[in-house]
Amino acid sequence: MTSPLGIIGAGAIGGTLARLAVAAGLDVIIGNSRGPETLADLIDELGRHARAATAREVAREADIIVAVIPLSAYADLPATELAGKVVLDTTNYYPQRDGQIQPLDDQDSTASELVQEHLADSSVVKAINSIAFASLGNGARPAGSPERSTLPIAGGDADAKQRATALLDTLGCDALDIGPLSEGGRSEPGTPAYCDPYMPAWPTEPLPTDELLAWLLSAPVVPVSTEQLRSLIASAERGPAGGYFPETL
Ligand SMILES: NC(=O)c1ccc[n+]([C@@H]2O[C@H](COP(=O)([O-])OP(=O)(O)OC[C@H]3O[C@@H](n4cnc5c(N)ncnc54)[C@H](OP(=O)(O)O)[C@@H]3O)[C@@H](O)[C@H]2O)c1
């Protein structure tokens, strides 16, 4: 990659992606909603291959950008600056966080189709939405490793999907193309491929939030092969839209 990897959103999964990217030798430009000055600690940690910017600057300066924001904020993605770019969309629909989104509740659309509608002149690839940030961060492995995992990608632009696959490869995982964005629902919350296959079984007793987070961060990663993922994706059935955060998280 000649331009830096752009990341819009610097929270749990955006920060994890930035760490993986820098560790893989990429330059990173990352932004959030509150402004670059609020990312000083993260940039200190990441070192000289990362810098903070506004979301618009991230969109302008990178050719491939990962959108790592709550779905409720998707209309803030800077469509003009993102025109002509590849945008990896990690968003998932959680009504508790995002509020009710009618076209999703009515099953007229999927999360990434809404993002593509907003970013009409970009090539949106749904990616990195179905693995928890800790599994992503702990699970990166070099190509060919038996412990390497496969993640689903979906989108309407074959070239963009190829670039998303190359980026995932660099970050330490394989990609399985599951079709157009309309099929992206097969990797959304509540489906068999969503997050759990990459983790050991959840603790059987309820834990306070800090202990649950500590468990999540240290849980060993369970690799999911391409064949396993293919079968999980094929078994997905469309249920009610959206996921649900347990009260203890
Ligand atoms: N956490 C996971 O394990 C995981 C896994 C897969 C997919 N996802 C999905 O990825 C997305 C991000 O999840 P997360 O857990 O990383 O969330 P998070 O920790 O809450 O971080 C969200 C980030 O988005 C930024 N943001 C919010 N509104 C924005 C806007 N309008 N413009 C620019 N930046 C904005 C926030 O910046 P400010 O703090 O400045 O507002 C923050 O840096 C969600 O859609 C989630 O469902 C999460």
PDB file of C-alpha atoms and ligand atoms in Angstrom:
ATOM      1  CA  MET A   1       0.000   0.000   0.000  1.00  0.00           C
ATOM      2  CA  THR A   2       1.431   3.370  -0.945  1.00  0.00           C
ATOM      3  CA  SER A   3      -1.058   5.598   0.875  1.00  0.00           C
ATOM      4  CA  PRO A   4      -1.646   5.077   4.602  1.00  0.00           C
ATOM      5  CA  LEU A   5      -4.446   2.857   5.836  1.00  0.00           C
ATOM      6  CA  GLY A   6      -7.295   5.167   6.851  1.00  0.00           C
ATOM      7  CA  ILE A   7      -9.313   4.369   9.959  1.00  0.00           C
ATOM      8  CA  ILE A   8     -12.407   6.371  10.935  1.00  0.00           C
ATOM      9  CA  GLY A   9     -13.241   5.446  14.524  1.00  0.00           C
ATOM     10  CA  ALA A  10     -10.613   4.860  17.174  1.00  0.00           C
ATOM     11  CA  GLY A  11     -12.402   2.783  19.783  1.00  0.00           C
ATOM     12  CA  ALA A  12     -12.169  -0.920  20.618  1.00  0.00           C
ATOM     13  CA  ILE A  13     -11.968  -2.243  17.088  1.00  0.00           C
ATOM     14  CA  GLY A  14     -10.462   0.844  15.396  1.00  0.00           C
ATOM     15  CA  GLY A  15      -7.617   0.903  17.930  1.00  0.00           C
ATOM     16  CA  THR A  16      -7.062  -2.842  17.496  1.00  0.00           C
ATOM     17  CA  LEU A  17      -6.899  -2.449  13.708  1.00  0.00           C
ATOM     18  CA  ALA A  18      -4.420   0.421  14.039  1.00  0.00           C
ATOM     19  CA  ARG A  19      -2.157  -1.711  16.280  1.00  0.00           C
ATOM     20  CA  LEU A  20      -2.304  -4.651  13.860  1.00  0.00           C
ATOM     21  CA  ALA A  21      -1.627  -2.398  10.866  1.00  0.00           C
ATOM     22  CA  VAL A  22       1.392  -0.709  12.422  1.00  0.00           C
ATOM     23  CA  ALA A  23       2.730  -4.083  13.575  1.00  0.00           C
ATOM     24  CA  ALA A  24       2.382  -5.283   9.962  1.00  0.00           C
ATOM     25  CA  GLY A  25       4.437  -2.342   8.696  1.00  0.00           C
ATOM     26  CA  LEU A  26       1.641  -0.093   7.398  1.00  0.00           C
ATOM     27  CA  ASP A  27       1.311   3.638   7.941  1.00  0.00           C
ATOM     28  CA  VAL A  28      -1.964   4.578   9.577  1.00  0.00           C
ATOM     29  CA  ILE A  29      -4.054   7.739   9.630  1.00  0.00           C
ATOM     30  CA  ILE A  30      -6.855   7.603  12.166  1.00  0.00           C
ATOM     31  CA  GLY A  31      -9.689   9.907  13.179  1.00  0.00           C
ATOM     32  CA  ASN A  32     -12.704  10.041  15.472  1.00  0.00           C
ATOM     33  CA  SER A  33     -15.561  12.430  16.179  1.00  0.00           C
ATOM     34  CA  ARG A  34     -13.910  14.489  18.926  1.00  0.00           C
ATOM     35  CA  GLY A  35     -10.811  15.596  17.038  1.00  0.00           C
ATOM     36  CA  PRO A  36      -7.198  14.456  16.532  1.00  0.00           C
ATOM     37  CA  GLU A  37      -5.985  15.978  19.807  1.00  0.00           C
ATOM     38  CA  THR A  38      -8.065  13.409  21.724  1.00  0.00           C
ATOM     39  CA  LEU A  39      -6.018  10.596  20.152  1.00  0.00           C
ATOM     40  CA  ALA A  40      -2.636  11.668  21.529  1.00  0.00           C
ATOM     41  CA  ASP A  41      -2.262   8.642  23.825  1.00  0.00           C
ATOM     42  CA  LEU A  42      -3.095   6.181  21.058  1.00  0.00           C
ATOM     43  CA  ILE A  43      -0.671   7.857  18.652  1.00  0.00           C
ATOM     44  CA  ASP A  44       2.055   7.813  21.332  1.00  0.00           C
ATOM     45  CA  GLU A  45       1.483   4.099  21.734  1.00  0.00           C
ATOM     46  CA  LEU A  46       1.448   3.417  17.981  1.00  0.00           C
ATOM     47  CA  GLY A  47       4.579   5.402  17.226  1.00  0.00           C
ATOM     48  CA  ARG A  48       5.816   7.235  14.192  1.00  0.00           C
ATOM     49  CA  HIS A  49       3.904   5.167  11.622  1.00  0.00           C
ATOM     50  CA  ALA A  50       0.583   6.548  12.872  1.00  0.00           C
ATOM     51  CA  ARG A  51      -0.953   9.973  12.968  1.00  0.00           C
ATOM     52  CA  ALA A  52      -4.285  11.420  13.981  1.00  0.00           C
ATOM     53  CA  ALA A  53      -6.476  13.579  11.771  1.00  0.00           C
ATOM     54  CA  THR A  54     -10.078  14.587  11.298  1.00  0.00           C
ATOM     55  CA  ALA A  55     -12.374  12.053   9.662  1.00  0.00           C
ATOM     56  CA  ARG A  56     -12.429  14.197   6.514  1.00  0.00           C
ATOM     57  CA  GLU A  57      -8.634  14.259   6.335  1.00  0.00           C
ATOM     58  CA  VAL A  58      -8.496  10.498   6.833  1.00  0.00           C
ATOM     59  CA  ALA A  59     -10.924  10.071   3.944  1.00  0.00           C
ATOM     60  CA  ARG A  60      -8.987  12.454   1.722  1.00  0.00           C
ATOM     61  CA  GLU A  61      -5.528  11.031   2.374  1.00  0.00           C
ATOM     62  CA  ALA A  62      -6.146   7.282   2.319  1.00  0.00           C
ATOM     63  CA  ASP A  63      -7.249   5.142  -0.634  1.00  0.00           C
ATOM     64  CA  ILE A  64      -8.624   2.393   1.554  1.00  0.00           C
ATOM     65  CA  ILE A  65     -10.479   3.364   4.683  1.00  0.00           C
ATOM     66  CA  VAL A  66     -12.012   1.261   7.439  1.00  0.00           C
ATOM     67  CA  ALA A  67     -15.186   2.712   8.946  1.00  0.00           C
ATOM     68  CA  VAL A  68     -15.210   1.632  12.579  1.00  0.00           C
ATOM     69  CA  ILE A  69     -17.973   3.728  14.077  1.00  0.00           C
ATOM     70  CA  PRO A  70     -21.379   2.973  15.591  1.00  0.00           C
ATOM     71  CA  LEU A  71     -23.925   2.324  12.840  1.00  0.00           C
ATOM     72  CA  SER A  72     -26.004   5.238  14.182  1.00  0.00           C
ATOM     73  CA  ALA A  73     -23.234   7.599  12.965  1.00  0.00           C
ATOM     74  CA  TYR A  74     -22.934   6.240   9.418  1.00  0.00           C
ATOM     75  CA  ALA A  75     -24.466   9.355   7.832  1.00  0.00           C
ATOM     76  CA  ASP A  76     -21.500  11.339   9.251  1.00  0.00           C
ATOM     77  CA  LEU A  77     -19.044   9.428   7.054  1.00  0.00           C
ATOM     78  CA  PRO A  78     -17.685  12.089   4.675  1.00  0.00           C
ATOM     79  CA  ALA A  79     -19.201  10.951   1.373  1.00  0.00           C
ATOM     80  CA  THR A  80     -17.518  13.601  -0.777  1.00  0.00           C
ATOM     81  CA  GLU A  81     -14.001  12.801   0.448  1.00  0.00           C
ATOM     82  CA  LEU A  82     -14.657   9.054   0.323  1.00  0.00           C
ATOM     83  CA  ALA A  83     -15.821   9.126  -3.319  1.00  0.00           C
ATOM     84  CA  GLY A  84     -13.804   6.745  -5.481  1.00  0.00           C
ATOM     85  CA  LYS A  85     -12.313   5.009  -2.422  1.00  0.00           C
ATOM     86  CA  VAL A  86     -12.626   1.505  -1.013  1.00  0.00           C
ATOM     87  CA  VAL A  87     -14.418   1.616   2.349  1.00  0.00           C
ATOM     88  CA  LEU A  88     -14.402  -1.419   4.624  1.00  0.00           C
ATOM     89  CA  ASP A  89     -17.512  -1.239   6.787  1.00  0.00           C
ATOM     90  CA  THR A  90     -17.319  -2.951  10.185  1.00  0.00           C
ATOM     91  CA  THR A  91     -20.636  -1.701  11.518  1.00  0.00           C
ATOM     92  CA  ASN A  92     -23.275  -3.866  13.159  1.00  0.00           C
ATOM     93  CA  TYR A  93     -26.810  -2.996  14.168  1.00  0.00           C
ATOM     94  CA  TYR A  94     -27.418  -2.895  17.923  1.00  0.00           C
ATOM     95  CA  PRO A  95     -30.744  -1.092  18.574  1.00  0.00           C
ATOM     96  CA  GLN A  96     -29.783  -0.605  22.258  1.00  0.00           C
ATOM     97  CA  ARG A  97     -26.888   1.560  21.037  1.00  0.00           C
ATOM     98  CA  ASP A  98     -28.003   2.696  17.576  1.00  0.00           C
ATOM     99  CA  GLY A  99     -31.749   3.233  18.130  1.00  0.00           C
ATOM    100  CA  GLN A 100     -34.313   1.559  15.877  1.00  0.00           C
ATOM    101  CA  ILE A 101     -33.447   1.794  12.167  1.00  0.00           C
ATOM    102  CA  GLN A 102     -36.621   1.134  10.215  1.00  0.00           C
ATOM    103  CA  PRO A 103     -35.256  -0.351   6.954  1.00  0.00           C
ATOM    104  CA  LEU A 104     -33.263  -2.854   9.029  1.00  0.00           C
ATOM    105  CA  ASP A 105     -36.171  -3.696  11.329  1.00  0.00           C
ATOM    106  CA  ASP A 106     -38.340  -4.178   8.227  1.00  0.00           C
ATOM    107  CA  GLN A 107     -35.587  -6.307   6.678  1.00  0.00           C
ATOM    108  CA  ASP A 108     -35.607  -4.108   3.595  1.00  0.00           C
ATOM    109  CA  SER A 109     -31.848  -3.608   3.881  1.00  0.00           C
ATOM    110  CA  THR A 110     -28.691  -4.627   5.718  1.00  0.00           C
ATOM    111  CA  ALA A 111     -26.308  -2.391   7.679  1.00  0.00           C
ATOM    112  CA  SER A 112     -23.691  -2.168   4.949  1.00  0.00           C
ATOM    113  CA  GLU A 113     -26.274  -1.563   2.224  1.00  0.00           C
ATOM    114  CA  LEU A 114     -27.311   1.559   4.174  1.00  0.00           C
ATOM    115  CA  VAL A 115     -23.660   2.613   4.355  1.00  0.00           C
ATOM    116  CA  GLN A 116     -23.251   1.986   0.601  1.00  0.00           C
ATOM    117  CA  GLU A 117     -26.381   4.033  -0.112  1.00  0.00           C
ATOM    118  CA  HIS A 118     -24.865   6.941   1.833  1.00  0.00           C
ATOM    119  CA  LEU A 119     -21.438   6.460   0.191  1.00  0.00           C
ATOM    120  CA  ALA A 120     -22.921   6.164  -3.290  1.00  0.00           C
ATOM    121  CA  ASP A 121     -19.610   6.916  -5.046  1.00  0.00           C
ATOM    122  CA  SER A 122     -17.433   4.615  -2.894  1.00  0.00           C
ATOM    123  CA  SER A 123     -16.978   0.848  -3.055  1.00  0.00           C
ATOM    124  CA  VAL A 124     -18.173  -0.497   0.286  1.00  0.00           C
ATOM    125  CA  VAL A 125     -17.009  -3.903   1.469  1.00  0.00           C
ATOM    126  CA  LYS A 126     -18.554  -5.344   4.600  1.00  0.00           C
ATOM    127  CA  ALA A 127     -15.634  -6.720   6.607  1.00  0.00           C
ATOM    128  CA  ILE A 128     -14.237  -7.238  10.112  1.00  0.00           C
ATOM    129  CA  ASN A 129     -17.726  -6.927  11.594  1.00  0.00           C
ATOM    130  CA  SER A 130     -18.057 -10.486  12.858  1.00  0.00           C
ATOM    131  CA  ILE A 131     -15.077 -10.900  15.160  1.00  0.00           C
ATOM    132  CA  ALA A 132     -14.704  -9.350  18.613  1.00  0.00           C
ATOM    133  CA  PHE A 133     -11.860  -6.859  18.927  1.00  0.00           C
ATOM    134  CA  ALA A 134      -9.946  -9.074  21.368  1.00  0.00           C
ATOM    135  CA  SER A 135     -10.168 -12.105  19.064  1.00  0.00           C
ATOM    136  CA  LEU A 136      -9.029  -9.942  16.152  1.00  0.00           C
ATOM    137  CA  GLY A 137      -6.110  -8.515  18.095  1.00  0.00           C
ATOM    138  CA  ASN A 138      -4.973 -11.825  19.588  1.00  0.00           C
ATOM    139  CA  GLY A 139      -5.720 -13.940  16.540  1.00  0.00           C
ATOM    140  CA  ALA A 140      -3.540 -12.421  13.817  1.00  0.00           C
ATOM    141  CA  ARG A 141      -1.296 -15.087  12.292  1.00  0.00           C
ATOM    142  CA  PRO A 142       0.972 -15.243   9.228  1.00  0.00           C
ATOM    143  CA  ALA A 143      -0.358 -16.745   5.985  1.00  0.00           C
ATOM    144  CA  GLY A 144      -0.333 -20.526   6.071  1.00  0.00           C
ATOM    145  CA  SER A 145      -0.410 -20.808   9.857  1.00  0.00           C
ATOM    146  CA  PRO A 146      -2.866 -23.527  11.006  1.00  0.00           C
ATOM    147  CA  GLU A 147      -3.993 -21.041  13.671  1.00  0.00           C
ATOM    148  CA  ARG A 148      -4.967 -18.396  11.151  1.00  0.00           C
ATOM    149  CA  SER A 149      -8.650 -17.481  10.957  1.00  0.00           C
ATOM    150  CA  THR A 150     -10.865 -16.563   8.024  1.00  0.00           C
ATOM    151  CA  LEU A 151     -13.263 -13.609   8.094  1.00  0.00           C
ATOM    152  CA  PRO A 152     -16.230 -13.039   5.760  1.00  0.00           C
ATOM    153  CA  ILE A 153     -16.326 -10.142   3.324  1.00  0.00           C
ATOM    154  CA  ALA A 154     -19.260  -8.978   1.173  1.00  0.00           C
ATOM    155  CA  GLY A 155     -19.643  -6.339  -1.480  1.00  0.00           C
ATOM    156  CA  GLY A 156     -20.601  -5.533  -5.042  1.00  0.00           C
ATOM    157  CA  ASP A 157     -17.186  -4.541  -6.416  1.00  0.00           C
ATOM    158  CA  ALA A 158     -14.807  -7.423  -7.138  1.00  0.00           C
ATOM    159  CA  ASP A 159     -11.722  -5.199  -7.239  1.00  0.00           C
ATOM    160  CA  ALA A 160     -12.603  -3.636  -3.885  1.00  0.00           C
ATOM    161  CA  LYS A 161     -13.092  -7.111  -2.399  1.00  0.00           C
ATOM    162  CA  GLN A 162      -9.681  -8.120  -3.718  1.00  0.00           C
ATOM    163  CA  ARG A 163      -8.139  -5.104  -1.986  1.00  0.00           C
ATOM    164  CA  ALA A 164      -9.997  -5.911   1.225  1.00  0.00           C
ATOM    165  CA  THR A 165      -8.681  -9.480   1.010  1.00  0.00           C
ATOM    166  CA  ALA A 166      -5.125  -8.200   0.560  1.00  0.00           C
ATOM    167  CA  LEU A 167      -5.499  -5.902   3.566  1.00  0.00           C
ATOM    168  CA  LEU A 168      -6.843  -8.719   5.756  1.00  0.00           C
ATOM    169  CA  ASP A 169      -3.960 -10.904   4.591  1.00  0.00           C
ATOM    170  CA  THR A 170      -1.494  -8.208   5.693  1.00  0.00           C
ATOM    171  CA  LEU A 171      -3.256  -7.887   9.045  1.00  0.00           C
ATOM    172  CA  GLY A 172      -3.084 -11.641   9.702  1.00  0.00           C
ATOM    173  CA  CYS A 173      -6.241 -13.343   8.479  1.00  0.00           C
ATOM    174  CA  ASP A 174      -7.814 -14.872   5.389  1.00  0.00           C
ATOM    175  CA  ALA A 175     -11.021 -13.668   3.742  1.00  0.00           C
ATOM    176  CA  LEU A 176     -14.045 -15.584   2.452  1.00  0.00           C
ATOM    177  CA  ASP A 177     -16.153 -13.783  -0.152  1.00  0.00           C
ATOM    178  CA  ILE A 178     -19.789 -14.377   0.804  1.00  0.00           C
ATOM    179  CA  GLY A 179     -21.320 -12.411  -2.075  1.00  0.00           C
ATOM    180  CA  PRO A 180     -22.900  -8.984  -2.519  1.00  0.00           C
ATOM    181  CA  LEU A 181     -23.737  -6.622   0.364  1.00  0.00           C
ATOM    182  CA  SER A 182     -27.256  -8.063   0.552  1.00  0.00           C
ATOM    183  CA  GLU A 183     -25.644 -11.336   1.685  1.00  0.00           C
ATOM    184  CA  GLY A 184     -23.681  -9.461   4.369  1.00  0.00           C
ATOM    185  CA  GLY A 185     -26.592 -10.129   6.713  1.00  0.00           C
ATOM    186  CA  ARG A 186     -25.231 -13.679   6.972  1.00  0.00           C
ATOM    187  CA  SER A 187     -22.407 -12.385   9.165  1.00  0.00           C
ATOM    188  CA  GLU A 188     -24.403  -9.949  11.277  1.00  0.00           C
ATOM    189  CA  PRO A 189     -25.273 -10.246  14.997  1.00  0.00           C
ATOM    190  CA  GLY A 190     -27.366 -13.289  15.818  1.00  0.00           C
ATOM    191  CA  THR A 191     -25.971 -15.442  12.993  1.00  0.00           C
ATOM    192  CA  PRO A 192     -23.878 -18.599  13.546  1.00  0.00           C
ATOM    193  CA  ALA A 193     -20.723 -16.953  12.123  1.00  0.00           C
ATOM    194  CA  TYR A 194     -20.898 -13.936  14.428  1.00  0.00           C
ATOM    195  CA  CYS A 195     -18.041 -13.643  16.953  1.00  0.00           C
ATOM    196  CA  ASP A 196     -18.667 -16.782  19.041  1.00  0.00           C
ATOM    197  CA  PRO A 197     -16.879 -19.264  16.725  1.00  0.00           C
ATOM    198  CA  TYR A 198     -13.612 -17.327  17.273  1.00  0.00           C
ATOM    199  CA  MET A 199     -13.889 -17.581  21.058  1.00  0.00           C
ATOM    200  CA  PRO A 200     -14.022 -20.285  23.712  1.00  0.00           C
ATOM    201  CA  ALA A 201     -17.408 -20.874  25.375  1.00  0.00           C
ATOM    202  CA  TRP A 202     -18.623 -17.870  27.367  1.00  0.00           C
ATOM    203  CA  PRO A 203     -18.347 -18.149  31.185  1.00  0.00           C
ATOM    204  CA  THR A 204     -21.418 -19.950  32.476  1.00  0.00           C
ATOM    205  CA  GLU A 205     -21.871 -17.667  35.501  1.00  0.00           C
ATOM    206  CA  PRO A 206     -22.615 -13.945  35.144  1.00  0.00           C
ATOM    207  CA  LEU A 207     -19.479 -11.866  35.780  1.00  0.00           C
ATOM    208  CA  PRO A 208     -19.166  -8.167  36.607  1.00  0.00           C
ATOM    209  CA  THR A 209     -18.260  -6.053  33.579  1.00  0.00           C
ATOM    210  CA  ASP A 210     -14.573  -5.607  34.488  1.00  0.00           C
ATOM    211  CA  GLU A 211     -14.097  -9.347  35.000  1.00  0.00           C
ATOM    212  CA  LEU A 212     -15.939 -10.162  31.792  1.00  0.00           C
ATOM    213  CA  LEU A 213     -13.752  -7.692  29.895  1.00  0.00           C
ATOM    214  CA  ALA A 214     -10.609  -9.217  31.442  1.00  0.00           C
ATOM    215  CA  TRP A 215     -11.874 -12.669  30.389  1.00  0.00           C
ATOM    216  CA  LEU A 216     -12.531 -11.412  26.849  1.00  0.00           C
ATOM    217  CA  LEU A 217      -9.099  -9.819  26.558  1.00  0.00           C
ATOM    218  CA  SER A 218      -7.244 -12.910  27.706  1.00  0.00           C
ATOM    219  CA  ALA A 219      -9.475 -15.598  26.161  1.00  0.00           C
ATOM    220  CA  PRO A 220      -7.535 -17.850  23.801  1.00  0.00           C
ATOM    221  CA  VAL A 221      -8.468 -17.407  20.159  1.00  0.00           C
ATOM    222  CA  VAL A 222     -10.240 -20.272  18.436  1.00  0.00           C
ATOM    223  CA  PRO A 223      -9.149 -20.322  14.782  1.00  0.00           C
ATOM    224  CA  VAL A 224     -11.969 -20.584  12.238  1.00  0.00           C
ATOM    225  CA  SER A 225     -10.923 -22.084   8.915  1.00  0.00           C
ATOM    226  CA  THR A 226     -12.331 -21.078   5.544  1.00  0.00           C
ATOM    227  CA  GLU A 227     -14.291 -24.343   5.322  1.00  0.00           C
ATOM    228  CA  GLN A 228     -15.753 -23.924   8.805  1.00  0.00           C
ATOM    229  CA  LEU A 229     -16.728 -20.341   8.025  1.00  0.00           C
ATOM    230  CA  ARG A 230     -18.312 -21.348   4.695  1.00  0.00           C
ATOM    231  CA  SER A 231     -20.538 -23.801   6.481  1.00  0.00           C
ATOM    232  CA  LEU A 232     -21.448 -21.315   9.270  1.00  0.00           C
ATOM    233  CA  ILE A 233     -22.352 -18.668   6.681  1.00  0.00           C
ATOM    234  CA  ALA A 234     -24.424 -21.165   4.677  1.00  0.00           C
ATOM    235  CA  SER A 235     -26.401 -22.110   7.788  1.00  0.00           C
ATOM    236  CA  ALA A 236     -27.398 -18.492   8.588  1.00  0.00           C
ATOM    237  CA  GLU A 237     -31.103 -17.807   8.572  1.00  0.00           C
ATOM    238  CA  ARG A 238     -32.533 -14.333   8.605  1.00  0.00           C
ATOM    239  CA  GLY A 239     -34.018 -13.659  12.028  1.00  0.00           C
ATOM    240  CA  PRO A 240     -35.039 -10.368  13.611  1.00  0.00           C
ATOM    241  CA  ALA A 241     -32.548  -7.624  12.709  1.00  0.00           C
ATOM    242  CA  GLY A 242     -29.960  -6.448  15.210  1.00  0.00           C
ATOM    243  CA  GLY A 243     -27.960  -7.776  18.110  1.00  0.00           C
ATOM    244  CA  TYR A 244     -28.365  -7.408  21.842  1.00  0.00           C
ATOM    245  CA  PHE A 245     -25.689  -6.462  24.375  1.00  0.00           C
ATOM    246  CA  PRO A 246     -25.964  -8.549  27.545  1.00  0.00           C
ATOM    247  CA  GLU A 247     -26.665  -6.399  30.635  1.00  0.00           C
ATOM    248  CA  THR A 248     -23.308  -7.326  32.179  1.00  0.00           C
ATOM    249  CA  LEU A 249     -21.222  -6.040  29.268  1.00  0.00           C
TER     250      LEU A 249
HETATM  251  N1  LIG B   1     -16.031  -3.963  19.600  1.00  0.00           N
HETATM  252  C1  LIG B   1     -15.978  -5.051  18.820  1.00  0.00           C
HETATM  253  O1  LIG B   1     -15.450  -6.102  19.223  1.00  0.00           O
HETATM  254  C2  LIG B   1     -16.560  -4.987  17.418  1.00  0.00           C
HETATM  255  C3  LIG B   1     -16.317  -6.057  16.556  1.00  0.00           C
HETATM  256  C4  LIG B   1     -16.764  -5.998  15.228  1.00  0.00           C
HETATM  257  C5  LIG B   1     -17.490  -4.907  14.796  1.00  0.00           C
HETATM  258  N2  LIG B   1     -17.748  -3.892  15.653  1.00  0.00           N
HETATM  259  C6  LIG B   1     -18.512  -2.740  15.137  1.00  0.00           C
HETATM  260  O2  LIG B   1     -17.559  -1.728  14.836  1.00  0.00           O
HETATM  261  C7  LIG B   1     -18.100  -0.451  15.147  1.00  0.00           C
HETATM  262  C8  LIG B   1     -17.231   0.222  16.192  1.00  0.00           C
HETATM  263  O3  LIG B   1     -17.274  -0.562  17.381  1.00  0.00           O
HETATM  264  P1  LIG B   1     -16.313  -0.274  18.623  1.00  0.00           P
HETATM  265  O4  LIG B   1     -16.621  -1.314  19.613  1.00  0.00           O
HETATM  266  O5  LIG B   1     -14.931  -0.060  18.161  1.00  0.00           O
HETATM  267  O6  LIG B   1     -16.922   1.112  19.138  1.00  0.00           O
HETATM  268  P2  LIG B   1     -16.302   2.126  20.187  1.00  0.00           P
HETATM  269  O7  LIG B   1     -15.267   1.490  21.015  1.00  0.00           O
HETATM  270  O8  LIG B   1     -17.454   2.793  20.855  1.00  0.00           O
HETATM  271  O9  LIG B   1     -15.584   3.215  19.253  1.00  0.00           O
HETATM  272  C9  LIG B   1     -16.317   3.979  18.344  1.00  0.00           C
HETATM  273  C10 LIG B   1     -15.388   4.975  17.680  1.00  0.00           C
HETATM  274  O10 LIG B   1     -16.116   5.644  16.663  1.00  0.00           O
HETATM  275  C11 LIG B   1     -15.881   7.038  16.774  1.00  0.00           C
HETATM  276  N3  LIG B   1     -17.015   7.775  16.269  1.00  0.00           N
HETATM  277  C12 LIG B   1     -18.286   7.813  16.735  1.00  0.00           C
HETATM  278  N4  LIG B   1     -19.038   8.620  15.981  1.00  0.00           N
HETATM  279  C13 LIG B   1     -18.230   9.102  15.022  1.00  0.00           C
HETATM  280  C14 LIG B   1     -18.425  10.004  13.954  1.00  0.00           C
HETATM  281  N5  LIG B   1     -19.628  10.541  13.719  1.00  0.00           N
HETATM  282  N6  LIG B   1     -17.361  10.319  13.180  1.00  0.00           N
HETATM  283  C15 LIG B   1     -16.135   9.783  13.411  1.00  0.00           C
HETATM  284  N7  LIG B   1     -15.887   8.903  14.417  1.00  0.00           N
HETATM  285  C16 LIG B   1     -16.925   8.579  15.207  1.00  0.00           C
HETATM  286  C17 LIG B   1     -15.687   7.266  18.257  1.00  0.00           C
HETATM  287  O11 LIG B   1     -14.998   8.482  18.427  1.00  0.00           O
HETATM  288  P3  LIG B   1     -15.373   9.488  19.600  1.00  0.00           P
HETATM  289  O12 LIG B   1     -15.021   8.745  20.847  1.00  0.00           O
HETATM  290  O13 LIG B   1     -14.523  10.687  19.336  1.00  0.00           O
HETATM  291  O14 LIG B   1     -16.839   9.745  19.447  1.00  0.00           O
HETATM  292  C18 LIG B   1     -14.843   6.057  18.623  1.00  0.00           C
HETATM  293  O15 LIG B   1     -13.503   6.302  18.355  1.00  0.00           O
HETATM  294  C19 LIG B   1     -19.532  -0.689  15.624  1.00  0.00           C
HETATM  295  O16 LIG B   1     -20.420  -0.543  14.548  1.00  0.00           O
HETATM  296  C20 LIG B   1     -19.498  -2.121  16.115  1.00  0.00           C
HETATM  297  O17 LIG B   1     -20.752  -2.753  16.081  1.00  0.00           O
HETATM  298  C21 LIG B   1     -17.289  -3.896  16.949  1.00  0.00           C
END
